[in-house]
Coordinates of N, CA and C in Angstrom, one line a residue:
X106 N 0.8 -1.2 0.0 CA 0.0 0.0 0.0 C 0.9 1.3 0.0
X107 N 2.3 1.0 0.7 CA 2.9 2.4 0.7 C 3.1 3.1 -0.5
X108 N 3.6 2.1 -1.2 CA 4.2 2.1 -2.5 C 3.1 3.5 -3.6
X109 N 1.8 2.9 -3.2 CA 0.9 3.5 -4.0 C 0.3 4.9 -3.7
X110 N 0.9 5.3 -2.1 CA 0.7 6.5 -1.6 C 1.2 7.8 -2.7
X111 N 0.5 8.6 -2.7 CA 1.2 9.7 -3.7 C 0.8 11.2 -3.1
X112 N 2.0 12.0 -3.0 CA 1.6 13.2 -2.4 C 1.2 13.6 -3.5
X113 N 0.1 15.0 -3.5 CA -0.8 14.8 -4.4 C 0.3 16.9 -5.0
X114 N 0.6 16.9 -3.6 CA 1.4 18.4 -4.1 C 2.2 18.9 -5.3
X115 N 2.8 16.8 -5.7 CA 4.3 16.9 -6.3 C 3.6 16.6 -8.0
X116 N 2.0 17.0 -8.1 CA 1.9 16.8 -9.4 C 1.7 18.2 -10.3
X117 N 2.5 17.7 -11.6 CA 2.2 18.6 -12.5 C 1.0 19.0 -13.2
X118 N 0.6 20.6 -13.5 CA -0.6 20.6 -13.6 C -0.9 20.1 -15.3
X119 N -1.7 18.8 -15.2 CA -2.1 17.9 -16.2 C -2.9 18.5 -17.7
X120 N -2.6 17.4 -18.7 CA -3.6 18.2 -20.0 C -5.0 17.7 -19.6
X121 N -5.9 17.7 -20.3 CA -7.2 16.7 -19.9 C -7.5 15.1 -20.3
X122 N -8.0 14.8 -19.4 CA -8.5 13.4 -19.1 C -8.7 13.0 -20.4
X123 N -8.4 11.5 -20.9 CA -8.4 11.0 -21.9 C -8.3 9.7 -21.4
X124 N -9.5 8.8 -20.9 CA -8.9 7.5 -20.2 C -10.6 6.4 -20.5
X125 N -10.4 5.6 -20.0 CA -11.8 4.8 -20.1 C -12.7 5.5 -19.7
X126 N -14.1 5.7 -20.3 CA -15.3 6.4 -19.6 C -15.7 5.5 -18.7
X127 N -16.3 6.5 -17.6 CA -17.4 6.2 -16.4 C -18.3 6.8 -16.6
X128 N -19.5 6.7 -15.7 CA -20.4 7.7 -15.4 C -20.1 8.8 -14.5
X129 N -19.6 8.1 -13.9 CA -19.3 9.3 -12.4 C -18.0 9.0 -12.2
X130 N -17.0 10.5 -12.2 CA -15.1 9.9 -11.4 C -15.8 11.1 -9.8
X131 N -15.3 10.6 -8.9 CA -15.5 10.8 -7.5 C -14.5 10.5 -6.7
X132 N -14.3 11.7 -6.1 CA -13.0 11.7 -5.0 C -13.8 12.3 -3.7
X133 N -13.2 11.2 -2.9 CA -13.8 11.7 -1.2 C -12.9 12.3 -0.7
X134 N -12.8 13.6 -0.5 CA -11.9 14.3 0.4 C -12.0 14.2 1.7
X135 N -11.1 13.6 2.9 CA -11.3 13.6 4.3 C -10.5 14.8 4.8
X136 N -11.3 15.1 5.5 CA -10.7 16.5 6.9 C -9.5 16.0 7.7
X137 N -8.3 15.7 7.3 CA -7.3 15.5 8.3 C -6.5 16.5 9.6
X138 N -7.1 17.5 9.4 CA -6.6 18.6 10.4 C -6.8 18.8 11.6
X139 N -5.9 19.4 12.2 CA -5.6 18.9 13.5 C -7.2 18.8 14.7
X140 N -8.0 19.6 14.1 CA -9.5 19.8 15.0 C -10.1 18.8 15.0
X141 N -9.6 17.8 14.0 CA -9.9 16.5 14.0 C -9.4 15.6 14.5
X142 N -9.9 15.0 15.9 CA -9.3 13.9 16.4 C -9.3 12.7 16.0
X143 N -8.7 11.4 16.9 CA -8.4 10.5 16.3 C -10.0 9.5 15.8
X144 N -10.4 9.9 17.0 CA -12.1 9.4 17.2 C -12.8 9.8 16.0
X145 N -13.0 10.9 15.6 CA -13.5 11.7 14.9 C -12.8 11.4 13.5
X146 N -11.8 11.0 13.4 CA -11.4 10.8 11.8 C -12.0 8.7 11.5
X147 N -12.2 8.0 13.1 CA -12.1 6.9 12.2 C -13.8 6.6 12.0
X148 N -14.4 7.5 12.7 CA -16.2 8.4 12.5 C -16.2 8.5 10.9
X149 N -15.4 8.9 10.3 CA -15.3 9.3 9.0 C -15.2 8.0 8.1
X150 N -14.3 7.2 8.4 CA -13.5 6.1 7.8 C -14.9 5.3 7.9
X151 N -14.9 4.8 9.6 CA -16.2 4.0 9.7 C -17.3 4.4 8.5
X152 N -17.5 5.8 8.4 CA -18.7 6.0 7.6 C -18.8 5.6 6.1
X153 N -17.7 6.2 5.8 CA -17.4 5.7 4.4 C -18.0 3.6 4.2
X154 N -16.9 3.3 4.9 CA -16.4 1.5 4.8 C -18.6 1.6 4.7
X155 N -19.2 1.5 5.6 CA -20.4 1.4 5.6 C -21.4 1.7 4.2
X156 N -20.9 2.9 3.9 CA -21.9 3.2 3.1 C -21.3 2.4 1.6
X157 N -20.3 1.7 1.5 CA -20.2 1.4 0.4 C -20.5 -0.4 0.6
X158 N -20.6 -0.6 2.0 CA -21.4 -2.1 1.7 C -22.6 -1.8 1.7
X159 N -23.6 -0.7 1.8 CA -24.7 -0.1 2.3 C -25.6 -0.9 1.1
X160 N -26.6 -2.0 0.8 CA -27.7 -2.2 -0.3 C -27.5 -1.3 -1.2
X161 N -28.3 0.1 -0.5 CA -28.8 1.1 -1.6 C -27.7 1.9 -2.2
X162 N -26.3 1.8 -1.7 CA -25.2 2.3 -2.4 C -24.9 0.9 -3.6
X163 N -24.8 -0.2 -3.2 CA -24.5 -1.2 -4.4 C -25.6 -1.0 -5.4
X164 N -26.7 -1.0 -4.9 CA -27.7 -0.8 -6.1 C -27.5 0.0 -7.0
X165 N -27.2 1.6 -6.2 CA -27.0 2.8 -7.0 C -26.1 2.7 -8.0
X166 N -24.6 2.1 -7.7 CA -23.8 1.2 -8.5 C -24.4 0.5 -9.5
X167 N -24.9 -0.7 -9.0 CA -25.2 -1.2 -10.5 C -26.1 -0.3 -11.4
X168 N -26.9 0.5 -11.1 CA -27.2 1.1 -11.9 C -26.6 2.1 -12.6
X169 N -25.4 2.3 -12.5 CA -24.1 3.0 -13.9 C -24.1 2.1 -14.3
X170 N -24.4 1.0 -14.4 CA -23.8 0.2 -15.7 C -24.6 0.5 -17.2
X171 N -24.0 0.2 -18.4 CA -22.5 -0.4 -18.1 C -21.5 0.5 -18.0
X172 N -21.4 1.6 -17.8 CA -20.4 2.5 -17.4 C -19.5 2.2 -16.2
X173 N -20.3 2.3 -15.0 CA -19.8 2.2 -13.4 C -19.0 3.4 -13.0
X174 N -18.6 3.8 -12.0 CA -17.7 4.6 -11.3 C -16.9 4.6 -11.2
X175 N -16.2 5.9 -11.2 CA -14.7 5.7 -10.1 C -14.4 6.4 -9.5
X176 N -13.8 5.9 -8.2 CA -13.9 6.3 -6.6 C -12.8 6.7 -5.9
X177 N -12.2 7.5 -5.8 CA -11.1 7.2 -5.3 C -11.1 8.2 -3.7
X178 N -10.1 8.0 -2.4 CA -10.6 8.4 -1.7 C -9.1 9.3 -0.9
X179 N -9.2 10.6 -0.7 CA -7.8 11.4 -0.1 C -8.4 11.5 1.3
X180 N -6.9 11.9 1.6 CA -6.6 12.8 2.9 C -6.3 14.0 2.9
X181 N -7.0 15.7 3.5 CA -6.6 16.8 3.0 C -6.2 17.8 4.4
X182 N -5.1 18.7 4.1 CA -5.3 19.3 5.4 C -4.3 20.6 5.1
X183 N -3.8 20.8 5.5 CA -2.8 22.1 5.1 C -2.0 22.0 3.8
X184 N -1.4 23.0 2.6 CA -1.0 23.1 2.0 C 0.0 22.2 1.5
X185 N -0.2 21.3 0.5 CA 1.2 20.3 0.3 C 1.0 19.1 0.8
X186 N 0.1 18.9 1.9 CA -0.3 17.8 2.1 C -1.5 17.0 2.4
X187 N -2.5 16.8 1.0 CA -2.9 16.1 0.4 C -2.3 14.8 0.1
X188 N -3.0 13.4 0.6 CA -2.6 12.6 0.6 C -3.7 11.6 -0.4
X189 N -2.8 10.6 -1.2 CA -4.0 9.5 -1.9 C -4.0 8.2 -1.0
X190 N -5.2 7.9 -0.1 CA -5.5 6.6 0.3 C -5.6 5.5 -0.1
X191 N -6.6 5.9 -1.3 CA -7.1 5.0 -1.9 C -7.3 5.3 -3.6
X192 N -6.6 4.9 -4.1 CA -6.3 5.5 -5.8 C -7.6 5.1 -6.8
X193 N -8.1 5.7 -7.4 CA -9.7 5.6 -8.4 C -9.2 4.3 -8.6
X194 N -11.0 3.7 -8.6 CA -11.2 2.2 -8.5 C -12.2 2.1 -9.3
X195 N -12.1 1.5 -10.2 CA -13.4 1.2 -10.9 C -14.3 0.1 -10.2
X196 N -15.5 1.0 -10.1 CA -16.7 0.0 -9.7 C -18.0 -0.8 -10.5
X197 N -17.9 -1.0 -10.5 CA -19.4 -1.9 -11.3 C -20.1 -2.8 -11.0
X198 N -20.1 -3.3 -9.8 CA -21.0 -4.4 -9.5 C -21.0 -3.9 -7.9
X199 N -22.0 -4.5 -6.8 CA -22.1 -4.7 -5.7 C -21.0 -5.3 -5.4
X200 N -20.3 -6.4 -5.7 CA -18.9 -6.7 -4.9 C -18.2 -5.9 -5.2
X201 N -18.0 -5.1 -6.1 CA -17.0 -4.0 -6.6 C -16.8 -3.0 -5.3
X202 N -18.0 -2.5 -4.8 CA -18.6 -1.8 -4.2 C -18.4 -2.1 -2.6
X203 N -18.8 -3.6 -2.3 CA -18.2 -4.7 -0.9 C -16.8 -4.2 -0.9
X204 N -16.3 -4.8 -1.7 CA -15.0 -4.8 -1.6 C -14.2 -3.2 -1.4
X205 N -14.4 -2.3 -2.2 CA -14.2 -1.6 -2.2 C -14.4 -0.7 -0.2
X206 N -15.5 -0.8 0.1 CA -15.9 -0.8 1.5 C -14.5 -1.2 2.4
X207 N -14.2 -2.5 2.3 CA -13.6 -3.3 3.1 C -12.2 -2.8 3.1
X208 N -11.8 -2.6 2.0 CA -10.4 -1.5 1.6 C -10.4 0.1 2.2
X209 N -11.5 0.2 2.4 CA -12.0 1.5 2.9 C -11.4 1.3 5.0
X210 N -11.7 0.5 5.2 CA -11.9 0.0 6.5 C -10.1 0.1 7.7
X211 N -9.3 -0.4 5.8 CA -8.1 -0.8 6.2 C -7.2 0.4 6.4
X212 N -7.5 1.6 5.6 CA -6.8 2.5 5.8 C -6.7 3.5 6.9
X213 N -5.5 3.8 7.1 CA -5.0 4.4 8.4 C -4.8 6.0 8.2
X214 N -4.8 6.9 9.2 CA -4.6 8.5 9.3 C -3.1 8.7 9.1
X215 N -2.8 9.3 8.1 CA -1.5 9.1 8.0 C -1.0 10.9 8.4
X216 N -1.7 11.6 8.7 CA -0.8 12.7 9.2 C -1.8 13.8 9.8
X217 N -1.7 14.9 11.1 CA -3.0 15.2 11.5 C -2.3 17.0 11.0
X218 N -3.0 17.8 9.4 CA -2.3 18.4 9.7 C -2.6 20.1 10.7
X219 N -2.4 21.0 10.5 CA -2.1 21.7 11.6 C -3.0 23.3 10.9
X220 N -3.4 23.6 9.7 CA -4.0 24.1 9.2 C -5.0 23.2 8.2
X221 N -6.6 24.1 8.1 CA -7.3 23.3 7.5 C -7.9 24.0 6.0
X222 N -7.2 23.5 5.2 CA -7.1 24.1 3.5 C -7.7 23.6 2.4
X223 N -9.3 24.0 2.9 CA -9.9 23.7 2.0 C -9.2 23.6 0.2
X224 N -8.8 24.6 0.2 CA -8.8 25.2 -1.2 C -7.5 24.1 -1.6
X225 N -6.6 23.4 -0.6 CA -5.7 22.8 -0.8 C -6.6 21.3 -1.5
X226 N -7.8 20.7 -0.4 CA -8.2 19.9 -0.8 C -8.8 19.7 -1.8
X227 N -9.5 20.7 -2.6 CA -10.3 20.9 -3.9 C -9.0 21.3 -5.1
X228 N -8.0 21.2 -5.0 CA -6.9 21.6 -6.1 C -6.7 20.4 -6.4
X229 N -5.9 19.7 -5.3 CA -5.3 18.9 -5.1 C -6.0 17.1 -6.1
X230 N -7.4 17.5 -5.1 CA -8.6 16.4 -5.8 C -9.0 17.0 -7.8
X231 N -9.0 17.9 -8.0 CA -8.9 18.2 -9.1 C -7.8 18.2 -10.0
X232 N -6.7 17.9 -9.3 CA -5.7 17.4 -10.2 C -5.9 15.7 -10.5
X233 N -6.1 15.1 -9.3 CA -6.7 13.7 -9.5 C -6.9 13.6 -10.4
X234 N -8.2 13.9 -10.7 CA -9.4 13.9 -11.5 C -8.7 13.9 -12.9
X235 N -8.1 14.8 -12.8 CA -7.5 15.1 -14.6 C -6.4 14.6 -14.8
X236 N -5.7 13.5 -13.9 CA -4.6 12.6 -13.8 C -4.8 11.4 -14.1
X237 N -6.3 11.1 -14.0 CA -6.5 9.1 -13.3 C -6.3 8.8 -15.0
X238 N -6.7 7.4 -14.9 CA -7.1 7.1 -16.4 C -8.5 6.5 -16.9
X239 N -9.6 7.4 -15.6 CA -10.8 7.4 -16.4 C -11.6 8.9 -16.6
X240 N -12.7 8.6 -17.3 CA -13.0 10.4 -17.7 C -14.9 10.1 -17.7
X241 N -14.9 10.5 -16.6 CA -16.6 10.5 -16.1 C -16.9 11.7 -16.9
X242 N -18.7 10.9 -17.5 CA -19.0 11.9 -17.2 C -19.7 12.8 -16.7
X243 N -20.1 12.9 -15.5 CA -20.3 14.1 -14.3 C -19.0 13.5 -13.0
X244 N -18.2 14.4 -13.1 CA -16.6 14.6 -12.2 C -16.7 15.6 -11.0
X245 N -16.8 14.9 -9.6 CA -17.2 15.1 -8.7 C -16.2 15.3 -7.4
X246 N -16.3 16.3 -6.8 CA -15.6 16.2 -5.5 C -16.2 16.1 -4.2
X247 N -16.0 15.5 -3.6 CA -16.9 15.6 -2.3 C -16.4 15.8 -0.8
X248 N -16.0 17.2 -0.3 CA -15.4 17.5 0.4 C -16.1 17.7 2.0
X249 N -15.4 17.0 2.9 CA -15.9 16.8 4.3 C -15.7 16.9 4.9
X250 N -16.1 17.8 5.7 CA -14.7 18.7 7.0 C -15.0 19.5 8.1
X251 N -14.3 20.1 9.2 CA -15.2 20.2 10.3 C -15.3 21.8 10.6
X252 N -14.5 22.3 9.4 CA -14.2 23.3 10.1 C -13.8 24.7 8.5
X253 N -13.5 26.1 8.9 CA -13.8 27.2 7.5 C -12.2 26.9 7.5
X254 N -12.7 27.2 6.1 CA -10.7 27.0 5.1 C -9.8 28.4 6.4
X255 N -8.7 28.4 6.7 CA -7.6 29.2 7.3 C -6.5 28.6 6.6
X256 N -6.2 28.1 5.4 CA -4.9 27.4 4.6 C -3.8 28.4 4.4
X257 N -4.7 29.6 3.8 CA -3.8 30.6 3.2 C -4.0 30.7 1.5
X258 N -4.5 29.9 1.4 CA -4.8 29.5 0.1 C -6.1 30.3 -0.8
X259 N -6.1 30.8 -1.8 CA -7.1 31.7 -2.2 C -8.6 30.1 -2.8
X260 N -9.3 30.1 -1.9 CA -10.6 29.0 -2.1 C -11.5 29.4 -3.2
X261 N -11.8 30.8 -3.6 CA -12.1 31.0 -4.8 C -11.8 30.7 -5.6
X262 N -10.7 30.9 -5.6 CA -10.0 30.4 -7.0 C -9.9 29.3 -7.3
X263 N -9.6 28.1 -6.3 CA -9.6 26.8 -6.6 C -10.9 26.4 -7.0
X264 N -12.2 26.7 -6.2 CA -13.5 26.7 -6.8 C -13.7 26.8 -8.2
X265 N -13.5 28.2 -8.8 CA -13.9 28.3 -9.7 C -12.7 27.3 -10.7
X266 N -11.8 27.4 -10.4 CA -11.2 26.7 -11.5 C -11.0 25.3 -11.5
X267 N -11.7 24.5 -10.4 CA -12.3 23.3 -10.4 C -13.7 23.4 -11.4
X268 N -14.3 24.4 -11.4 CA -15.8 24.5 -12.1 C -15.4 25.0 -13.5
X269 N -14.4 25.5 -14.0 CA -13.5 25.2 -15.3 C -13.6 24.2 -16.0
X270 N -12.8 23.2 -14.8 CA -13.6 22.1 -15.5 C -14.0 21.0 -15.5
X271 N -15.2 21.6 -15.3 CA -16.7 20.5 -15.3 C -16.4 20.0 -14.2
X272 N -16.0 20.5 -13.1 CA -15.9 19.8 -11.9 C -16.8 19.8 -10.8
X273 N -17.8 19.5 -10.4 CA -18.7 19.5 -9.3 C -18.7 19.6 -8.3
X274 N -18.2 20.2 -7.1 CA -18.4 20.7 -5.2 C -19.0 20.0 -4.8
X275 N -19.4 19.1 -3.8 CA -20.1 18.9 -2.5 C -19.4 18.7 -2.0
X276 N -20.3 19.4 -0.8 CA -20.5 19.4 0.7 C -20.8 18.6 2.0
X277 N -19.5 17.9 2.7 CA -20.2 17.6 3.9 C -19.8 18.2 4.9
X278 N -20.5 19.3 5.6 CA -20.0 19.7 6.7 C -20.3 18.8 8.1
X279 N -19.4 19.0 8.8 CA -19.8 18.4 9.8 C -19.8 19.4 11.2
X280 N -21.2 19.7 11.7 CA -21.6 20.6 12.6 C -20.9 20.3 14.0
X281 N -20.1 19.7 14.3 CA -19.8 19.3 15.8 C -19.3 20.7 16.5
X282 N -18.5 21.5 15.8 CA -17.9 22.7 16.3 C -17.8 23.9 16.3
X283 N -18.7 24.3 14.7 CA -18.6 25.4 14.2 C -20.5 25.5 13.9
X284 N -20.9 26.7 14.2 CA -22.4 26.8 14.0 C -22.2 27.7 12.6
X285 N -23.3 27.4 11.7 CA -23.4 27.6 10.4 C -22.7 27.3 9.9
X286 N -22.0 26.0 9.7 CA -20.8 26.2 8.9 C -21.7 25.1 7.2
X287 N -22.7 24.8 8.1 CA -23.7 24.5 6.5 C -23.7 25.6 5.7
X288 N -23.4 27.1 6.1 CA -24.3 28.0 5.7 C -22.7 27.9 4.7
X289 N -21.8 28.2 5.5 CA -20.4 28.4 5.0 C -19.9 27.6 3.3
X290 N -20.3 26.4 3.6 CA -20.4 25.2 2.6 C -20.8 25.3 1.4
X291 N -22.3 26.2 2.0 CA -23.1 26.6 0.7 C -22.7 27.7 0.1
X292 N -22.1 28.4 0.8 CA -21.7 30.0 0.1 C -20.4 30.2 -0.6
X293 N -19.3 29.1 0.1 CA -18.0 29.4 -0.4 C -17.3 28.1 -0.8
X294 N -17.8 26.9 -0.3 CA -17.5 25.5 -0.8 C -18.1 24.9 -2.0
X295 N -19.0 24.4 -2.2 CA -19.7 24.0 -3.5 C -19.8 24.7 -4.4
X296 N -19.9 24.4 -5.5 CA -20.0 24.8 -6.9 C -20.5 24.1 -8.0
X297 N -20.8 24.1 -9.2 CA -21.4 23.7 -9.9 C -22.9 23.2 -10.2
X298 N -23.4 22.9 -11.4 CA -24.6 22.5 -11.6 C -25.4 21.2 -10.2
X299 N -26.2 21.4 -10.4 CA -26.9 20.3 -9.1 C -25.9 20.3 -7.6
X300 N -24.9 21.2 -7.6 CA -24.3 21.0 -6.3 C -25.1 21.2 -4.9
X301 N -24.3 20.3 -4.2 CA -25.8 20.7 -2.8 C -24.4 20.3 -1.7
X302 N -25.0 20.6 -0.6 CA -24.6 20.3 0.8 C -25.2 19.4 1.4
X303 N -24.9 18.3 2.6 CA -25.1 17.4 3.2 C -24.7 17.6 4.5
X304 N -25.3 18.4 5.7 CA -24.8 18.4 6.7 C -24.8 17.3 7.7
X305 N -23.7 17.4 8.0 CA -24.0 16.3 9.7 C -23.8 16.3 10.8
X306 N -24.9 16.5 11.3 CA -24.8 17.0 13.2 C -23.6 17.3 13.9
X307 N -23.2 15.9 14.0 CA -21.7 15.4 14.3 C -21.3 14.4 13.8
X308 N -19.9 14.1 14.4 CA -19.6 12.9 13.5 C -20.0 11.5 13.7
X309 N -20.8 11.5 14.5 CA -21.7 10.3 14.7 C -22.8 10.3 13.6
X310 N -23.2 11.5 13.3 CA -24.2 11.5 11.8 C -23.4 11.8 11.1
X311 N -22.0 11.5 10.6 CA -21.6 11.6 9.4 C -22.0 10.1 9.2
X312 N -22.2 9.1 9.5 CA -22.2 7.7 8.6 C -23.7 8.0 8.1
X313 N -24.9 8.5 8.6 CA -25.7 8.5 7.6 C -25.5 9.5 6.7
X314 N -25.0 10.3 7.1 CA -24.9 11.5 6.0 C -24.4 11.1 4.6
X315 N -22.9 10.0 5.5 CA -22.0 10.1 3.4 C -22.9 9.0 2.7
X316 N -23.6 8.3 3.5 CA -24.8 7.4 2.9 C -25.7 8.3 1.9
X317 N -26.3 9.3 2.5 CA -27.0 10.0 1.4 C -26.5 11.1 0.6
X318 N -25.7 10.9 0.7 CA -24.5 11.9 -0.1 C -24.1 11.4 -1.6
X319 N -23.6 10.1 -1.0 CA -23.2 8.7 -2.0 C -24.6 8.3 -3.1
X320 N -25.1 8.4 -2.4 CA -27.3 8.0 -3.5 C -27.3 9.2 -4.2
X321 N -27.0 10.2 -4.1 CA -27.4 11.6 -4.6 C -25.8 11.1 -5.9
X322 N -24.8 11.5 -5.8 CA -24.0 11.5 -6.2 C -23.9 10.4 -7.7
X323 N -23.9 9.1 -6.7 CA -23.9 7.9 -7.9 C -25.7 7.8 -8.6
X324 N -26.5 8.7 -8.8 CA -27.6 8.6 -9.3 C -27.3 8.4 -11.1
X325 N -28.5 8.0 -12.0 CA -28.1 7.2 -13.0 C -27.7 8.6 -13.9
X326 N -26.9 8.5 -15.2 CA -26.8 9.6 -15.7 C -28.2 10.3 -16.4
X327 N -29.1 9.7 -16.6 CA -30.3 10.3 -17.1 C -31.1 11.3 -16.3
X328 N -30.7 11.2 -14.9 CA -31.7 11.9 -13.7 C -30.7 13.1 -13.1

């Protein structure tokens, strides 16, 4: 697994995607920053691993076919350090989907950082996107976190130039410590066509939250 780790800082900014079609390319961005404890980040993990053995997430799966997804899942937190967990996976079936879960389960916190940069997360995940070697078509970020960008980093600008191209925003905030920060999500995190927010109480309702996050997200491409 180390082997496949990739700091996500040390990439060049890429031409466009040119790789097998999906329906959906999707990157989970996790909040690794320091306001995030250890509890609280494996609240996260837990949530994920669940929602992807979840029924109504395998279903939602099989129904991209025959296209399917691809999933891949970071770590984000101060400037530079963006981390790849879990590298785009193509999905297409319910075991795709199992399995994929259980991989989810295995991975560890690999660094808690010390500023929380949004704008680092959404670059970073956007370079993904235009790196892997598949090319959805609706290309998705889905960024989850506890707390307002303080990176240093201009968030606008990553925004918009993620929505450049064709790139989608959501939102999971997670309410444990900051009040409005739904409101925050909606005003200065998300972007693009159909983008929405998904808040959760705490990180105890983050596992149903990325559950309905995930249904919304992987919906068929005709809807």
């Amino acid at each position: 697994m180390a082997s496949r780790l990739l700091l996500l800082g040390a990439l060049a900014v890429p031409a466009a995607a040119q790789g097998t079609p999906v329906a959906v390319e999707l990157v989970l961005a996790l909040d690794s920053s320091a306001s995030v404890d250890g509890r609280e980040f494996a609240l996260q993990l837990e949530g994920l691993a669940l929602a992807f053995r979840d029924p109504d997430v395998q279903r939602a799966i099989e129904d991209l076919k025959p296209l399917g997804a691809a999933v891949a899942v970071v770590q984000w937190g101060a400037h530079g350090e963006t981390r790849i967990v879990l590298p785009f996976t193509h999905l297409e079936t319910a075991r795709d989907s199992k399995a994929f879960g259980f991989r989810i389960g295995l991975v560890r916190r690999w660094m808690r950082a010390s500023a929380t940069s949004i704008a680092s997360g959404i670059a970073d995940s956007a370079a993904l996107i235009a790196t892997n070697e598949f090319d959805g078509f609706r290309k998705v970020i889905d960024i989850s976190g506890d707390g307002e960008d303080n990176g240093g980093r201009d968030l606008e600008a990553a925004r918009q130039d993620a929505k450049a191209q064709g790139i989608v925003i959501n939102g999971l905030p997670i309410m444990a410590d900051v009040p409005g920060l739904d409101r925050y999500y909606r005003d200065r995190v998300i972007i693009g066509v159909d983008s929405f927010v998904e808040p959760a109480r705490d990180f105890e309702d983050y596992i149903r939250a990325i559950r309905e996050k995930l249904l919304k997200e992987l919906r068929p491409l005709a809807s």
